[in-house]
């Protein structure tokens, strides 16, 4: 049970009124003289968005909370409440969108405590509807797990440990899981996954999870699991290497979404493919100028060993399409160029289906889970040409890097398969209510809402 929620309906709870700014004048006019005097004395009658008012009864005990919000869609003011309210149990009253506001409460209560004990205990929110509580727990618990995975350093979450997390997930939900590890990758024609990860003491691997009935629509998820990225022989500067424990966030996102799908028992035939490697430096590291034959058969010249994510994803995508999935989604922290274009809070979306982009954009807006579409601009494909191989893994100039990376992956996905590619930061550089500094699950609430609308019976 999440420690920020209570489900016992007989629990006494202090009510919280969410007060949109446009209603503050009318609400204030309806209050008795005692309340108005209290507000004037303690808050000078300021009712700005984000203001939290603790109202006493005639005995001086806390009787209710007023949380001022910008409008009926202001979730993040609520996300600040778990650690701003006094310890106790609370309930939301007359909420316009109960599930989303409760989700905001849960997201605001997250703490990463693996290495440092928490000094704060969140206030608890009463959830009285079991069906809504199950939906809220699913999304919040899955998001916490994704954040925890991204926040965990590579020394404790290298390829073998990350694979173990997938094994535990499979056991929890009765899924089948197999792994191809180390030199066996070469035998089974995953040369790019093997080559990128061969310099590490923790062997590269491909995790393959299956769940659900074969009679249901096929949903396949692929996630970049580069557990640390030094840049290889094209070594990153130290400032760029500091956050590279998060380069496995694509795999974490695929696992998190898979958990949501399985927990909700969506009627899909789910497959999850996770290439897990560490892009390390040693005598066995792959080199600029090397040529690797991909699983699809295309030969790839290595222009930059720091463009490794697309290599491991490409082999996984080449396997993913063999099942002809009805929907293929890949997740990655692929390029700095996407961050230059969109900043750190917007995930870049690429897709070969306009209708998918439109639906996902709508769900992203509804779920406050932002993303933005970038184009698969075909003329840029020539920037990946090689004089000695079918392709180069790095563009011949420094422009449009997110697009050229997506076009590289597109070479491994046939046009007839609906495909979505995400290039994201997966990290909050600054802390805000519900979005603390550290690992972040971008796009998952939007995607899960879309999958529910498409597949739920």
Short mmCIF file of C-alpha atoms in Angstrom, two decimals:
data_model
loop_
_atom_site.label_atom_id
_atom_site.label_comp_id
_atom_site.label_asym_id
_atom_site.label_seq_id
_atom_site.Cartn_x
_atom_site.Cartn_y
_atom_site.Cartn_z
CA UNK A 1 0.00 0.00 0.00
CA UNK A 2 1.29 3.45 -0.88
CA UNK A 3 1.81 5.40 2.33
CA UNK A 4 0.16 8.53 0.93
CA UNK A 5 -3.28 6.90 0.53
CA UNK A 6 -5.90 5.38 2.84
CA UNK A 7 -8.79 3.21 1.64
CA UNK A 8 -10.67 2.48 4.90
CA UNK A 9 -13.93 4.35 4.39
CA UNK A 10 -14.58 4.66 8.12
CA UNK A 11 -11.43 6.75 8.54
CA UNK A 12 -11.98 10.29 9.77
CA UNK A 13 -10.64 12.71 7.18
CA UNK A 14 -10.30 16.46 7.04
CA UNK A 15 -12.03 17.74 3.88
CA UNK A 16 -10.08 19.68 1.25
CA UNK A 17 -11.89 22.16 -0.96
CA UNK A 18 -10.21 22.86 -4.28
CA UNK A 19 -11.07 26.48 -5.00
CA UNK A 20 -10.52 27.78 -8.57
CA UNK A 21 -9.46 31.42 -8.69
CA UNK A 22 -12.56 32.48 -10.60
CA UNK A 23 -14.70 31.28 -7.68
CA UNK A 24 -12.73 32.85 -4.83
CA UNK A 25 -14.79 36.05 -4.55
CA UNK A 26 -18.09 34.17 -4.37
CA UNK A 27 -16.70 31.69 -1.89
CA UNK A 28 -15.30 34.39 0.35
CA UNK A 29 -18.63 36.22 0.35
CA UNK A 30 -20.36 33.07 1.62
CA UNK A 31 -18.08 32.66 4.63
CA UNK A 32 -19.06 33.72 8.13
CA UNK A 33 -17.39 36.55 9.97
CA UNK A 34 -15.17 34.20 11.98
CA UNK A 35 -13.69 32.67 8.81
CA UNK A 36 -13.20 36.02 7.10
CA UNK A 37 -11.46 37.42 10.18
CA UNK A 38 -9.24 34.34 10.34
CA UNK A 39 -8.29 34.65 6.68
CA UNK A 40 -7.55 38.32 7.06
CA UNK A 41 -5.39 37.72 10.13
CA UNK A 42 -3.44 34.76 8.73
CA UNK A 43 -3.39 35.35 5.00
CA UNK A 44 -4.40 38.96 4.43
CA UNK A 45 -7.25 37.58 2.27
CA UNK A 46 -4.83 36.57 -0.50
CA UNK A 47 -6.24 33.61 -2.43
CA UNK A 48 -3.67 33.14 -5.18
CA UNK A 49 -3.23 29.81 -6.99
CA UNK A 50 -1.19 27.49 -4.80
CA UNK A 51 -2.29 29.14 -1.55
CA UNK A 52 -3.30 26.59 1.11
CA UNK A 53 -5.63 27.72 3.89
CA UNK A 54 -6.00 25.81 7.14
CA UNK A 55 -9.37 26.70 8.64
CA UNK A 56 -10.13 26.02 12.34
CA UNK A 57 -13.46 25.33 13.97
CA UNK A 58 -14.72 27.30 16.97
CA UNK A 59 -12.55 25.14 19.26
CA UNK A 60 -9.44 26.06 17.36
CA UNK A 61 -9.02 22.59 15.84
CA UNK A 62 -8.42 22.05 12.14
CA UNK A 63 -11.77 21.64 10.41
CA UNK A 64 -11.05 21.93 6.70
CA UNK A 65 -8.46 22.85 4.09
CA UNK A 66 -8.88 25.21 1.17
CA UNK A 67 -6.42 24.76 -1.68
CA UNK A 68 -6.57 27.58 -4.19
CA UNK A 69 -6.00 26.39 -7.76
CA UNK A 70 -5.63 28.32 -11.00
CA UNK A 71 -8.52 26.47 -12.65
CA UNK A 72 -10.24 23.07 -12.72
CA UNK A 73 -7.17 21.60 -14.47
CA UNK A 74 -4.52 22.77 -12.01
CA UNK A 75 -3.25 19.39 -10.79
CA UNK A 76 0.13 20.51 -9.59
CA UNK A 77 -1.15 22.73 -6.78
CA UNK A 78 -2.63 19.54 -5.32
CA UNK A 79 0.65 17.68 -5.83
CA UNK A 80 2.24 20.06 -3.31
CA UNK A 81 -0.17 19.06 -0.53
CA UNK A 82 1.26 15.74 0.74
CA UNK A 83 4.31 17.47 2.22
CA UNK A 84 2.79 20.87 2.95
CA UNK A 85 -0.16 19.76 5.08
CA UNK A 86 0.08 18.65 8.73
CA UNK A 87 0.28 14.87 9.18
CA UNK A 88 -3.16 13.29 9.02
CA UNK A 89 -5.83 11.98 6.68
CA UNK A 90 -7.64 14.17 4.18
CA UNK A 91 -10.34 13.84 1.54
CA UNK A 92 -11.09 15.84 -1.59
CA UNK A 93 -14.60 17.27 -1.80
CA UNK A 94 -16.50 18.27 -4.94
CA UNK A 95 -13.54 17.46 -7.19
CA UNK A 96 -14.11 18.01 -10.94
CA UNK A 97 -11.72 15.22 -11.97
CA UNK A 98 -11.11 13.00 -8.97
CA UNK A 99 -8.77 10.41 -10.49
CA UNK A 100 -6.35 12.93 -11.96
CA UNK A 101 -6.22 15.03 -8.79
CA UNK A 102 -5.59 11.89 -6.72
CA UNK A 103 -2.85 10.92 -9.15
CA UNK A 104 -1.30 14.33 -8.60
CA UNK A 105 -1.37 13.72 -4.84
CA UNK A 106 0.41 10.40 -5.33
CA UNK A 107 3.04 11.85 -7.66
CA UNK A 108 3.67 14.62 -5.15
CA UNK A 109 4.37 12.11 -2.37
CA UNK A 110 7.24 10.35 -4.18
CA UNK A 111 10.62 10.07 -2.45
CA UNK A 112 13.72 8.15 -3.49
CA UNK A 113 14.90 6.47 -0.29
CA UNK A 114 17.26 3.70 -1.39
CA UNK A 115 20.36 5.43 -0.03
CA UNK A 116 19.01 8.10 2.29
CA UNK A 117 16.22 7.67 4.80
CA UNK A 118 13.23 9.94 4.42
CA UNK A 119 12.79 12.71 6.94
CA UNK A 120 9.23 13.47 5.79
CA UNK A 121 6.01 11.48 6.04
CA UNK A 122 3.35 12.48 3.52
CA UNK A 123 -0.16 13.37 4.54
CA UNK A 124 -2.64 10.69 3.51
CA UNK A 125 -5.54 11.00 1.11
CA UNK A 126 -8.70 8.94 1.55
CA UNK A 127 -9.78 6.97 -1.53
CA UNK A 128 -13.32 5.73 -1.05
CA UNK A 129 -14.00 4.21 -4.50
CA UNK A 130 -12.24 0.80 -4.87
CA UNK A 131 -12.31 0.89 -8.70
CA UNK A 132 -10.76 4.35 -8.83
CA UNK A 133 -8.27 3.40 -6.11
CA UNK A 134 -7.07 0.43 -8.19
CA UNK A 135 -6.51 2.67 -11.22
CA UNK A 136 -4.68 5.28 -9.14
CA UNK A 137 -2.46 2.71 -7.41
CA UNK A 138 -1.53 1.16 -10.76
CA UNK A 139 -0.34 4.41 -12.31
CA UNK A 140 1.33 5.82 -9.19
CA UNK A 141 3.13 2.59 -8.26
CA UNK A 142 4.34 2.10 -11.83
CA UNK A 143 5.58 5.70 -11.98
CA UNK A 144 7.40 5.31 -8.67
CA UNK A 145 9.10 2.18 -10.01
CA UNK A 146 10.23 3.92 -13.20
CA UNK A 147 11.59 6.85 -11.18
CA UNK A 148 13.39 4.49 -8.78
CA UNK A 149 15.01 2.58 -11.63
CA UNK A 150 16.27 5.76 -13.30
CA UNK A 151 17.54 7.22 -10.02
CA UNK A 152 19.54 4.09 -9.11
CA UNK A 153 23.27 4.30 -9.96
CA UNK A 154 24.78 1.81 -12.40
CA UNK A 155 26.86 0.12 -9.70
CA UNK A 156 23.57 -1.22 -8.35
CA UNK A 157 21.65 -1.34 -11.64
CA UNK A 158 23.84 -2.55 -14.47
CA UNK A 159 22.55 -4.78 -17.26
CA UNK A 160 22.29 -7.89 -15.07
CA UNK A 161 20.45 -6.09 -12.25
CA UNK A 162 18.09 -4.31 -14.64
CA UNK A 163 17.34 -7.65 -16.28
CA UNK A 164 16.57 -9.05 -12.82
CA UNK A 165 13.97 -6.31 -12.35
CA UNK A 166 12.30 -7.53 -15.55
CA UNK A 167 12.45 -11.12 -14.24
CA UNK A 168 10.67 -10.07 -11.05
CA UNK A 169 8.02 -8.24 -13.07
CA UNK A 170 7.41 -11.32 -15.20
CA UNK A 171 6.99 -13.48 -12.08
CA UNK A 172 4.53 -11.02 -10.54
CA UNK A 173 2.24 -11.12 -13.58
CA UNK A 174 2.73 -14.63 -14.91
CA UNK A 175 4.62 -13.48 -18.01
CA UNK A 176 7.21 -15.54 -19.88
CA UNK A 177 10.72 -14.13 -20.04
CA UNK A 178 13.91 -15.18 -21.78
CA UNK A 179 17.35 -13.61 -22.12
CA UNK A 180 20.08 -13.76 -24.74
CA UNK A 181 23.37 -12.97 -22.97
CA UNK A 182 26.95 -12.23 -24.00
CA UNK A 183 28.45 -14.13 -26.96
CA UNK A 184 25.11 -15.89 -27.48
CA UNK A 185 23.94 -12.56 -28.93
CA UNK A 186 26.35 -13.08 -31.82
CA UNK A 187 25.14 -16.62 -32.38
CA UNK A 188 21.53 -15.38 -32.55
CA UNK A 189 22.39 -12.46 -34.86
CA UNK A 190 22.25 -9.51 -32.45
CA UNK A 191 25.70 -8.22 -33.37
CA UNK A 192 25.01 -4.54 -32.63
CA UNK A 193 23.75 -5.21 -29.09
CA UNK A 194 26.77 -7.40 -28.42
CA UNK A 195 29.31 -5.04 -29.93
CA UNK A 196 28.12 -1.96 -28.03
CA UNK A 197 28.18 -3.83 -24.71
CA UNK A 198 31.18 -6.10 -25.07
CA UNK A 199 33.66 -3.77 -23.32
CA UNK A 200 31.82 -4.02 -20.01
CA UNK A 201 32.38 -6.62 -17.28
CA UNK A 202 28.57 -6.89 -17.07
CA UNK A 203 27.62 -8.82 -20.19
CA UNK A 204 25.22 -7.27 -22.72
CA UNK A 205 21.87 -8.96 -23.11
CA UNK A 206 18.45 -8.86 -24.74
CA UNK A 207 15.44 -9.42 -22.48
CA UNK A 208 12.28 -10.71 -24.16
CA UNK A 209 9.00 -10.74 -22.19
CA UNK A 210 5.67 -12.16 -23.41
CA UNK A 211 2.27 -11.79 -21.73
CA UNK A 212 -1.37 -12.14 -22.75
CA UNK A 213 -3.40 -14.15 -25.22
CA UNK A 214 -2.20 -14.62 -28.80
CA UNK A 215 -5.77 -13.98 -29.91
CA UNK A 216 -5.58 -10.36 -28.75
CA UNK A 217 -4.08 -7.38 -30.66
CA UNK A 218 -0.29 -7.34 -30.58
CA UNK A 219 1.38 -4.56 -28.61
CA UNK A 220 5.18 -4.52 -28.61
CA UNK A 221 7.36 -2.24 -26.47
CA UNK A 222 11.09 -1.69 -26.99
CA UNK A 223 13.27 0.25 -24.54
CA UNK A 224 16.86 1.46 -24.72
CA UNK A 225 18.66 -0.06 -21.76
CA UNK A 226 22.11 1.57 -21.82
CA UNK A 227 22.80 1.32 -18.11
CA UNK A 228 25.73 3.72 -18.37
CA UNK A 229 27.08 5.58 -21.36
CA UNK A 230 30.67 6.78 -21.22
CA UNK A 231 30.45 7.59 -24.91
CA UNK A 232 32.84 4.72 -25.59
CA UNK A 233 36.10 5.68 -27.31
CA UNK A 234 34.38 8.93 -28.36
CA UNK A 235 34.48 9.67 -24.64
CA UNK A 236 31.99 12.15 -23.21
CA UNK A 237 33.31 15.10 -21.18
CA UNK A 238 32.70 14.70 -17.46
CA UNK A 239 29.86 17.23 -17.42
CA UNK A 240 27.95 15.17 -20.00
CA UNK A 241 28.66 11.90 -18.23
CA UNK A 242 27.29 12.90 -14.83
CA UNK A 243 23.70 11.83 -15.55
CA UNK A 244 24.44 8.84 -17.73
CA UNK A 245 23.03 6.40 -15.17
CA UNK A 246 19.69 7.53 -16.65
CA UNK A 247 20.53 6.28 -20.16
CA UNK A 248 18.54 3.11 -19.39
CA UNK A 249 15.37 5.17 -18.92
CA UNK A 250 13.91 3.85 -22.17
CA UNK A 251 13.95 0.32 -20.75
CA UNK A 252 12.51 1.61 -17.48
CA UNK A 253 9.66 3.26 -19.38
CA UNK A 254 8.92 0.08 -21.34
CA UNK A 255 8.84 -1.89 -18.08
CA UNK A 256 6.65 0.71 -16.39
CA UNK A 257 4.11 0.77 -19.20
CA UNK A 258 4.15 -3.03 -19.35
CA UNK A 259 3.34 -3.12 -15.65
CA UNK A 260 0.42 -0.74 -16.15
CA UNK A 261 -0.92 -2.86 -19.00
CA UNK A 262 -0.63 -6.15 -17.12
CA UNK A 263 -1.99 -4.75 -13.85
CA UNK A 264 -5.04 -3.41 -15.72
CA UNK A 265 -5.38 -6.72 -17.59
CA UNK A 266 -5.73 -4.98 -20.93
CA UNK A 267 -6.71 -7.48 -23.65
CA UNK A 268 -3.47 -7.31 -25.62
CA UNK A 269 -0.75 -9.74 -26.61
CA UNK A 270 2.16 -7.90 -25.03
CA UNK A 271 5.81 -8.28 -25.95
CA UNK A 272 8.65 -6.28 -24.39
CA UNK A 273 12.15 -6.27 -25.90
CA UNK A 274 14.92 -4.64 -23.88
CA UNK A 275 18.52 -4.46 -25.11
CA UNK A 276 20.62 -3.93 -21.98
CA UNK A 277 24.28 -2.88 -22.21
CA UNK A 278 26.92 -0.66 -20.67
CA UNK A 279 28.82 1.44 -23.20
CA UNK A 280 32.17 1.13 -21.47
CA UNK A 281 35.82 1.74 -22.38
CA UNK A 282 38.31 -1.12 -22.44
CA UNK A 283 40.56 -2.98 -24.85
CA UNK A 284 37.43 -4.66 -26.18
CA UNK A 285 35.54 -1.46 -26.93
CA UNK A 286 34.23 -0.98 -30.43
CA UNK A 287 35.86 1.76 -32.47
CA UNK A 288 35.01 4.63 -34.82
CA UNK A 289 35.33 3.27 -38.33
CA UNK A 290 34.24 -0.27 -37.45
CA UNK A 291 31.47 -1.78 -39.57
CA UNK A 292 28.81 -3.96 -37.91
CA UNK A 293 26.27 -6.12 -39.68
CA UNK A 294 22.87 -5.52 -38.09
CA UNK A 295 20.19 -8.12 -37.44
CA UNK A 296 18.28 -6.84 -40.47
CA UNK A 297 21.33 -7.38 -42.65
CA UNK A 298 22.23 -3.73 -43.17
CA UNK A 299 25.88 -2.90 -42.58
CA UNK A 300 26.52 0.04 -40.25
CA UNK A 301 29.69 2.11 -40.23
CA UNK A 302 30.46 3.53 -36.80
CA UNK A 303 30.92 7.27 -37.14
CA UNK A 304 30.66 7.86 -33.41
CA UNK A 305 30.69 5.35 -30.54
CA UNK A 306 28.57 7.78 -28.52
CA UNK A 307 25.66 7.15 -30.91
CA UNK A 308 25.21 3.68 -29.43
CA UNK A 309 21.57 3.79 -28.37
CA UNK A 310 20.26 3.63 -31.92
CA UNK A 311 22.43 0.58 -32.57
CA UNK A 312 21.01 -1.54 -29.76
CA UNK A 313 17.48 -0.31 -30.47
CA UNK A 314 17.81 -1.17 -34.15
CA UNK A 315 18.60 -4.83 -33.47
CA UNK A 316 15.69 -5.02 -31.01
CA UNK A 317 13.33 -3.34 -33.49
CA UNK A 318 14.43 -5.74 -36.24
CA UNK A 319 13.29 -8.59 -34.00
CA UNK A 320 10.14 -6.80 -32.84
CA UNK A 321 8.73 -6.40 -36.35
CA UNK A 322 8.94 -10.13 -37.09
CA UNK A 323 5.67 -10.58 -35.17
CA UNK A 324 3.91 -7.91 -37.25
CA UNK A 325 2.62 -6.06 -34.14
CA UNK A 326 -0.52 -3.96 -34.36
CA UNK A 327 1.36 -1.22 -32.50
CA UNK A 328 5.09 -0.87 -31.90
CA UNK A 329 6.41 1.69 -29.38
CA UNK A 330 10.04 2.37 -28.52
CA UNK A 331 11.38 4.53 -25.71
CA UNK A 332 14.81 6.12 -25.48
CA UNK A 333 17.00 8.85 -24.09
CA UNK A 334 18.49 9.05 -27.56
CA UNK A 335 19.77 12.52 -28.44
CA UNK A 336 20.79 15.81 -26.92
CA UNK A 337 19.39 17.37 -30.08
CA UNK A 338 15.84 16.58 -28.93
CA UNK A 339 16.53 18.48 -25.71
CA UNK A 340 17.91 21.45 -27.65
CA UNK A 341 14.78 21.49 -29.78
CA UNK A 342 12.17 20.93 -27.07
CA UNK A 343 13.83 21.44 -23.71
CA UNK A 344 13.85 18.86 -20.93
CA UNK A 345 10.12 18.66 -20.14
CA UNK A 346 8.75 17.73 -23.58
CA UNK A 347 9.29 14.25 -24.95
CA UNK A 348 9.88 14.20 -28.69
CA UNK A 349 7.41 11.99 -30.56
CA UNK A 350 8.06 10.50 -33.98
CA UNK A 351 5.54 8.28 -35.74
CA UNK A 352 4.69 6.97 -39.18
CA UNK A 353 0.95 7.46 -38.56
CA UNK A 354 -0.64 10.93 -38.38
CA UNK A 355 -3.70 9.62 -36.55
CA UNK A 356 -1.52 8.17 -33.79
CA UNK A 357 0.19 11.53 -33.28
CA UNK A 358 -3.16 13.33 -33.08
CA UNK A 359 -4.63 10.91 -30.54
CA UNK A 360 -1.52 10.87 -28.38
CA UNK A 361 -1.34 14.65 -28.39
CA UNK A 362 -4.92 14.83 -27.16
CA UNK A 363 -4.31 12.33 -24.36
CA UNK A 364 -1.09 14.12 -23.41
CA UNK A 365 -3.00 17.35 -22.92
CA UNK A 366 -5.74 15.63 -20.91
CA UNK A 367 -3.24 13.83 -18.67
CA UNK A 368 -0.84 16.77 -18.19
CA UNK A 369 1.88 14.54 -19.62
CA UNK A 370 3.38 16.69 -22.39
CA UNK A 371 4.93 15.54 -25.64
CA UNK A 372 5.52 17.12 -29.04
CA UNK A 373 5.74 15.65 -32.50
CA UNK A 374 8.86 16.08 -34.63
CA UNK A 375 8.97 15.07 -38.31
CA UNK A 376 10.49 12.03 -39.97
CA UNK A 377 11.86 14.34 -42.65
CA UNK A 378 12.99 12.00 -45.43
CA UNK A 379 15.50 14.34 -47.17
CA UNK A 380 17.70 14.17 -44.04
CA UNK A 381 18.19 10.44 -44.58
CA UNK A 382 21.14 11.16 -46.89
CA UNK A 383 23.03 12.55 -43.89
CA UNK A 384 23.41 8.93 -42.71
CA UNK A 385 25.01 7.72 -45.94
CA UNK A 386 28.32 5.87 -45.77
CA UNK A 387 30.88 5.35 -48.50
CA UNK A 388 31.77 1.85 -47.29
CA UNK A 389 28.56 0.53 -45.66
CA UNK A 390 24.80 0.73 -46.03
CA UNK A 391 24.55 3.42 -43.33
CA UNK A 392 26.55 5.43 -40.83
CA UNK A 393 25.31 5.55 -37.25
CA UNK A 394 26.10 9.28 -37.00
CA UNK A 395 25.00 12.18 -39.14
CA UNK A 396 27.53 13.89 -41.40
CA UNK A 397 26.71 17.28 -39.84
CA UNK A 398 25.51 18.52 -36.49
CA UNK A 399 22.01 19.59 -37.44
CA UNK A 400 18.66 17.82 -36.95
CA UNK A 401 20.19 15.16 -34.73
CA UNK A 402 16.92 13.93 -33.22
CA UNK A 403 15.43 13.56 -36.71
CA UNK A 404 18.41 11.72 -38.18
CA UNK A 405 18.45 9.36 -35.18
CA UNK A 406 14.74 8.63 -35.71
CA UNK A 407 15.37 8.10 -39.45
CA UNK A 408 18.11 5.62 -38.56
CA UNK A 409 15.60 3.60 -36.53
CA UNK A 410 12.97 3.93 -39.26
CA UNK A 411 15.20 1.83 -41.52
CA UNK A 412 14.39 -1.14 -39.26
CA UNK A 413 10.59 -0.70 -39.13
CA UNK A 414 8.52 -1.56 -42.23
CA UNK A 415 6.04 1.13 -43.22
CA UNK A 416 3.07 -1.21 -42.76
CA UNK A 417 3.68 -1.43 -39.00
CA UNK A 418 2.28 1.47 -36.92
CA UNK A 419 5.29 2.76 -35.01
CA UNK A 420 5.89 5.34 -32.30
CA UNK A 421 9.36 6.46 -31.25
CA UNK A 422 10.02 8.57 -28.15
CA UNK A 423 13.22 10.54 -27.51
CA UNK A 424 13.05 11.96 -23.98
CA UNK A 425 15.05 13.46 -21.15
CA UNK A 426 13.51 11.28 -18.39
CA UNK A 427 14.98 13.56 -15.74
CA UNK A 428 13.77 16.65 -13.86
CA UNK A 429 16.58 19.18 -13.57
CA UNK A 430 14.57 21.30 -11.14
CA UNK A 431 12.12 20.26 -8.48
CA UNK A 432 8.47 21.22 -8.65
CA UNK A 433 5.34 19.86 -6.97
CA UNK A 434 4.77 16.31 -8.21
CA UNK A 435 7.97 16.42 -10.27
CA UNK A 436 11.00 16.20 -7.95
CA UNK A 437 14.59 16.49 -9.12
CA UNK A 438 15.69 13.16 -10.59
CA UNK A 439 14.29 10.41 -12.76
CA UNK A 440 10.95 11.05 -14.40
CA UNK A 441 8.37 8.96 -16.26
CA UNK A 442 7.52 10.98 -19.34
CA UNK A 443 4.59 10.05 -21.64
CA UNK A 444 3.41 7.00 -19.66
CA UNK A 445 0.13 8.47 -18.39
CA UNK A 446 -0.71 9.71 -21.89
CA UNK A 447 0.18 6.37 -23.47
CA UNK A 448 -1.71 4.33 -20.90
CA UNK A 449 -4.81 6.49 -21.39
CA UNK A 450 -4.53 5.95 -25.14
CA UNK A 451 -4.05 2.19 -24.76
CA UNK A 452 -7.06 1.98 -22.46
CA UNK A 453 -9.22 3.88 -24.93
CA UNK A 454 -8.05 1.65 -27.78
CA UNK A 455 -7.91 -1.81 -26.22
CA UNK A 456 -10.01 -1.88 -23.02
CA UNK A 457 -13.24 -3.87 -23.33
#
